[in-house]
mmCIF file of C-alpha atoms in Angstrom:
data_model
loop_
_atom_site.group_PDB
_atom_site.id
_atom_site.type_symbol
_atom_site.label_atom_id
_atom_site.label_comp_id
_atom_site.label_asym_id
_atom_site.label_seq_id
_atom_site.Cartn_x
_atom_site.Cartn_y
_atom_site.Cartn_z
ATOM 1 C CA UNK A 228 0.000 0.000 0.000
ATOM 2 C CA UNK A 229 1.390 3.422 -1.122
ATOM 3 C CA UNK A 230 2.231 5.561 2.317
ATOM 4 C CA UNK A 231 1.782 9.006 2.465
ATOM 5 C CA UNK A 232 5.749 10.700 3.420
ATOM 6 C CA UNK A 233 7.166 11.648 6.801
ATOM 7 C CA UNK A 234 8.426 14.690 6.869
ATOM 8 C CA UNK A 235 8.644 15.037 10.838
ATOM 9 C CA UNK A 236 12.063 15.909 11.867
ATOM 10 C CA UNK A 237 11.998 14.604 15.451
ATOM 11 C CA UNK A 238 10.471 11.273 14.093
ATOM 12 C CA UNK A 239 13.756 11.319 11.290
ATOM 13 C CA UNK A 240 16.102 12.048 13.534
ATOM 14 C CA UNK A 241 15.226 8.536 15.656
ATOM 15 C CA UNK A 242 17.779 5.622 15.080
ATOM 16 C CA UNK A 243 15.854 2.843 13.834
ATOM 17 C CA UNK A 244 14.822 -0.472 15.685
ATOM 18 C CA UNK A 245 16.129 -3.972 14.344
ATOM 19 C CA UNK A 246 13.291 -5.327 11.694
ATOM 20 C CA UNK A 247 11.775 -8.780 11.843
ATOM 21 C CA UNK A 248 10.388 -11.068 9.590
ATOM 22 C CA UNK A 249 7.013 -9.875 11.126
ATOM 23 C CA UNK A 250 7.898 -6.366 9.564
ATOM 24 C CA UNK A 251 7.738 -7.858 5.774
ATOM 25 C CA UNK A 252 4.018 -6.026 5.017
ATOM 26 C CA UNK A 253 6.286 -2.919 5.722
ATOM 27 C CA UNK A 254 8.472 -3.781 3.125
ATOM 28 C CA UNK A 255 5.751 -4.480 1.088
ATOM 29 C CA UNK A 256 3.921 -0.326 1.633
ATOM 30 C CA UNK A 257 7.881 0.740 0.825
ATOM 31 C CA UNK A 258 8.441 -0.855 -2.408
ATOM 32 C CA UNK A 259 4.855 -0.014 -3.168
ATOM 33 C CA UNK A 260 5.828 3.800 -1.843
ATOM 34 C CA UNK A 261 8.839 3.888 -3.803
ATOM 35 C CA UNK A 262 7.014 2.657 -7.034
ATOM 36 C CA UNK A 263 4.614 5.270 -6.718
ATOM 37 C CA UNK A 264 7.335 7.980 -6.659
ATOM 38 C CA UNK A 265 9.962 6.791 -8.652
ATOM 39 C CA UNK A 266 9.195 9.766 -10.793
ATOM 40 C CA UNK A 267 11.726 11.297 -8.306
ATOM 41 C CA UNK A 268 12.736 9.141 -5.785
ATOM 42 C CA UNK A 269 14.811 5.994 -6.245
ATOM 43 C CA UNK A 270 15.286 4.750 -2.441
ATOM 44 C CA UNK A 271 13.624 5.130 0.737
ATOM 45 C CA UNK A 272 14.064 3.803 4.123
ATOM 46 C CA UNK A 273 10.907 2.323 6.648
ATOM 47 C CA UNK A 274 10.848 5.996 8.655
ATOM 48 C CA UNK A 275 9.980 8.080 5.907
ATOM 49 C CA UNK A 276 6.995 6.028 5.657
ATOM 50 C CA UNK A 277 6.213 6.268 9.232
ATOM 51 C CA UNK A 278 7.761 3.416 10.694
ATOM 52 C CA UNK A 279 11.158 2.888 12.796
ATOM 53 C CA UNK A 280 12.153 -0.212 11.722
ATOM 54 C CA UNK A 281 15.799 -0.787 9.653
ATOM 55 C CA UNK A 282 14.288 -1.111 6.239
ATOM 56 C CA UNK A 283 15.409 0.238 2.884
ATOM 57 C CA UNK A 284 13.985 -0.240 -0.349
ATOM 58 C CA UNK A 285 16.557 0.556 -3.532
ATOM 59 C CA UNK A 286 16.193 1.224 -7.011
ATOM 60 C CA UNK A 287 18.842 -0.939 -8.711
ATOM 61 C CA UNK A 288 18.206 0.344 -12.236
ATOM 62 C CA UNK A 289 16.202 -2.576 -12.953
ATOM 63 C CA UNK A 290 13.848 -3.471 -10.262
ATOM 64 C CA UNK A 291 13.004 -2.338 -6.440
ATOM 65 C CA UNK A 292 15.112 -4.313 -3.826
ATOM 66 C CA UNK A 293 14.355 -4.490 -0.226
ATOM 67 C CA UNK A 294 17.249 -4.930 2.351
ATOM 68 C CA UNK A 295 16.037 -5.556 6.002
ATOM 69 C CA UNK A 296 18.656 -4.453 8.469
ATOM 70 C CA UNK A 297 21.512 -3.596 6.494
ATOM 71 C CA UNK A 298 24.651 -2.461 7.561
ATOM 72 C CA UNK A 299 27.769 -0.875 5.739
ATOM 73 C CA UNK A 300 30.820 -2.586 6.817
ATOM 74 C CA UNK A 301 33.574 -1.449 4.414
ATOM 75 C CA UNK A 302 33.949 1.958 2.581
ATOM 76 C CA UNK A 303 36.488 3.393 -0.179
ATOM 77 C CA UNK A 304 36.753 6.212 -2.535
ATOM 78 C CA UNK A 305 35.395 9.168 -0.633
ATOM 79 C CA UNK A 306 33.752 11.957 -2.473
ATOM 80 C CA UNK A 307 30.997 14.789 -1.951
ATOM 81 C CA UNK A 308 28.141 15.605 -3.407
ATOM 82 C CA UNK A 309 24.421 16.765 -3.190
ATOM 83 C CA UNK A 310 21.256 15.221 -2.312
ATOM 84 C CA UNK A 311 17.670 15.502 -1.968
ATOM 85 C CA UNK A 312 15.153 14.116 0.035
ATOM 86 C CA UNK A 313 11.070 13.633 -0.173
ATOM 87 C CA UNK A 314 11.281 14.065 2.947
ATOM 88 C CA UNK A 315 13.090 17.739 3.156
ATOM 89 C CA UNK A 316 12.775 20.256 1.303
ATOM 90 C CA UNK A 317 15.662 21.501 -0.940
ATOM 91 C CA UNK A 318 19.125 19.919 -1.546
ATOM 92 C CA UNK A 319 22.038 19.814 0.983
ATOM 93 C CA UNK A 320 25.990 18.739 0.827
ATOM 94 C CA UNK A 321 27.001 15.158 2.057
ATOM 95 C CA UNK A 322 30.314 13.325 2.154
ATOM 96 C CA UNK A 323 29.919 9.619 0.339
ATOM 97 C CA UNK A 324 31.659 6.666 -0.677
ATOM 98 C CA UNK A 325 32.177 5.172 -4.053
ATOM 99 C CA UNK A 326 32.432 1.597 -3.082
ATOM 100 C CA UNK A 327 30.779 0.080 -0.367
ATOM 101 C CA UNK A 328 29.867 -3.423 1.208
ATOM 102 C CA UNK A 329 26.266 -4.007 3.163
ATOM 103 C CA UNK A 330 25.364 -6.670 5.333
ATOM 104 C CA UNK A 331 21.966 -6.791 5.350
ATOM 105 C CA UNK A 332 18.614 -9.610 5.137
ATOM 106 C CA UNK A 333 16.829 -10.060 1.867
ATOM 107 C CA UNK A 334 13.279 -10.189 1.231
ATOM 108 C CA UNK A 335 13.419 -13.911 2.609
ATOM 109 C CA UNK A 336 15.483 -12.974 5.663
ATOM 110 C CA UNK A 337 18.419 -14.874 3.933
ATOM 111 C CA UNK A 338 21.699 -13.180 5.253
ATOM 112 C CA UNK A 339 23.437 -11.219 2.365
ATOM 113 C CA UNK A 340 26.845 -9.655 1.624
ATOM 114 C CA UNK A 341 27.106 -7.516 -1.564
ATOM 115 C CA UNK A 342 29.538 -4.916 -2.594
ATOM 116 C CA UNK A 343 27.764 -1.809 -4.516
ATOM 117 C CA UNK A 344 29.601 0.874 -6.151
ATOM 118 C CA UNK A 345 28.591 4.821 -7.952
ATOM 119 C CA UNK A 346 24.758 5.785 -7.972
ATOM 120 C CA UNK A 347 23.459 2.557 -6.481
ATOM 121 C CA UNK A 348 25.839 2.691 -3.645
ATOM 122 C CA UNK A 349 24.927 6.558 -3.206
ATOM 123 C CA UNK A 350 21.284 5.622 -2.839
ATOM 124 C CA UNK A 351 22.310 2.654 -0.384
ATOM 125 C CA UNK A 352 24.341 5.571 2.283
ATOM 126 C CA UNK A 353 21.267 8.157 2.301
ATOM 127 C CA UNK A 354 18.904 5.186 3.323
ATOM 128 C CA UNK A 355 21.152 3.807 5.468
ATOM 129 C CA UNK A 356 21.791 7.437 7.068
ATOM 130 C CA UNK A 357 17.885 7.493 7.592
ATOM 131 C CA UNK A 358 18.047 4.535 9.697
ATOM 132 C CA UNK A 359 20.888 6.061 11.848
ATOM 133 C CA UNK A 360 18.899 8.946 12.292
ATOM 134 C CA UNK A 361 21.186 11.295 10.000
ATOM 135 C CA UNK A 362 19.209 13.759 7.874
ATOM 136 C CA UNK A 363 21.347 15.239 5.135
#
């Protein structure tokens, strides 16, 4: 189900809880969130739909992936840049990484390790910054 978007900063700014496979509808309303803005939006994470749990949901170029719990572990190639948000208004200077690694749970709560590198790995840091509680 498409969820309208937080835009409360104190809700942001919370650090989100570990997810569960009870949290997979959630999942679900942010793929189908993501979808329904992907006019200008290609990830979100579970708070900007209203709930603290450590979701993400990425555009990969080719489909909408869902990562439950992820967690960067190894970072090179540090650059800045700009970025927006749906859920702020305007665009604001951020630090990045080219390359990174996640840890994270897939859709079936198998454990995954994948490395990601340019746009997709962008998109992987902002959501994973929402989860931390780090607004851009």
């Amino acid at each position: 189900m498409v969820k309208p978007i937080m835009r409360d900063l104190f809700f942001l700014r919370q650090k989100a809880e570990k997810a569960t496979k009870e949290d997979f509808p959630v999942a679900i309303d942010l793929l189908d969130t993501l979808k329904a803005h992907e006019d200008g939006c290609v990830g979100m994470a579970a708070n900007m739909i209203g709930v603290n749990k450590a979701i993400i949901a990425v555009n990969m170029g080719f489909m909408n992936v869902a990562m439950f719990n992820p967690k960067i572990v190894k970072r090179n190639g540090k650059y800045e840049t700009e970025e927006g948000c749906l859920s702020l208004d305007g665009v604001r200077k951020c630090v990045r990484y080219q390359e990174i690694e996640v840890e994270y749970e897939d859709i079936n709560f198998k454990r995954q390790r994948q490395k990601y590198s340019g746009w997709t790995a962008q998109i992987i840091q902002h959501e994973c910054d929402h989860l931390n509680g780090i607004i851009i």
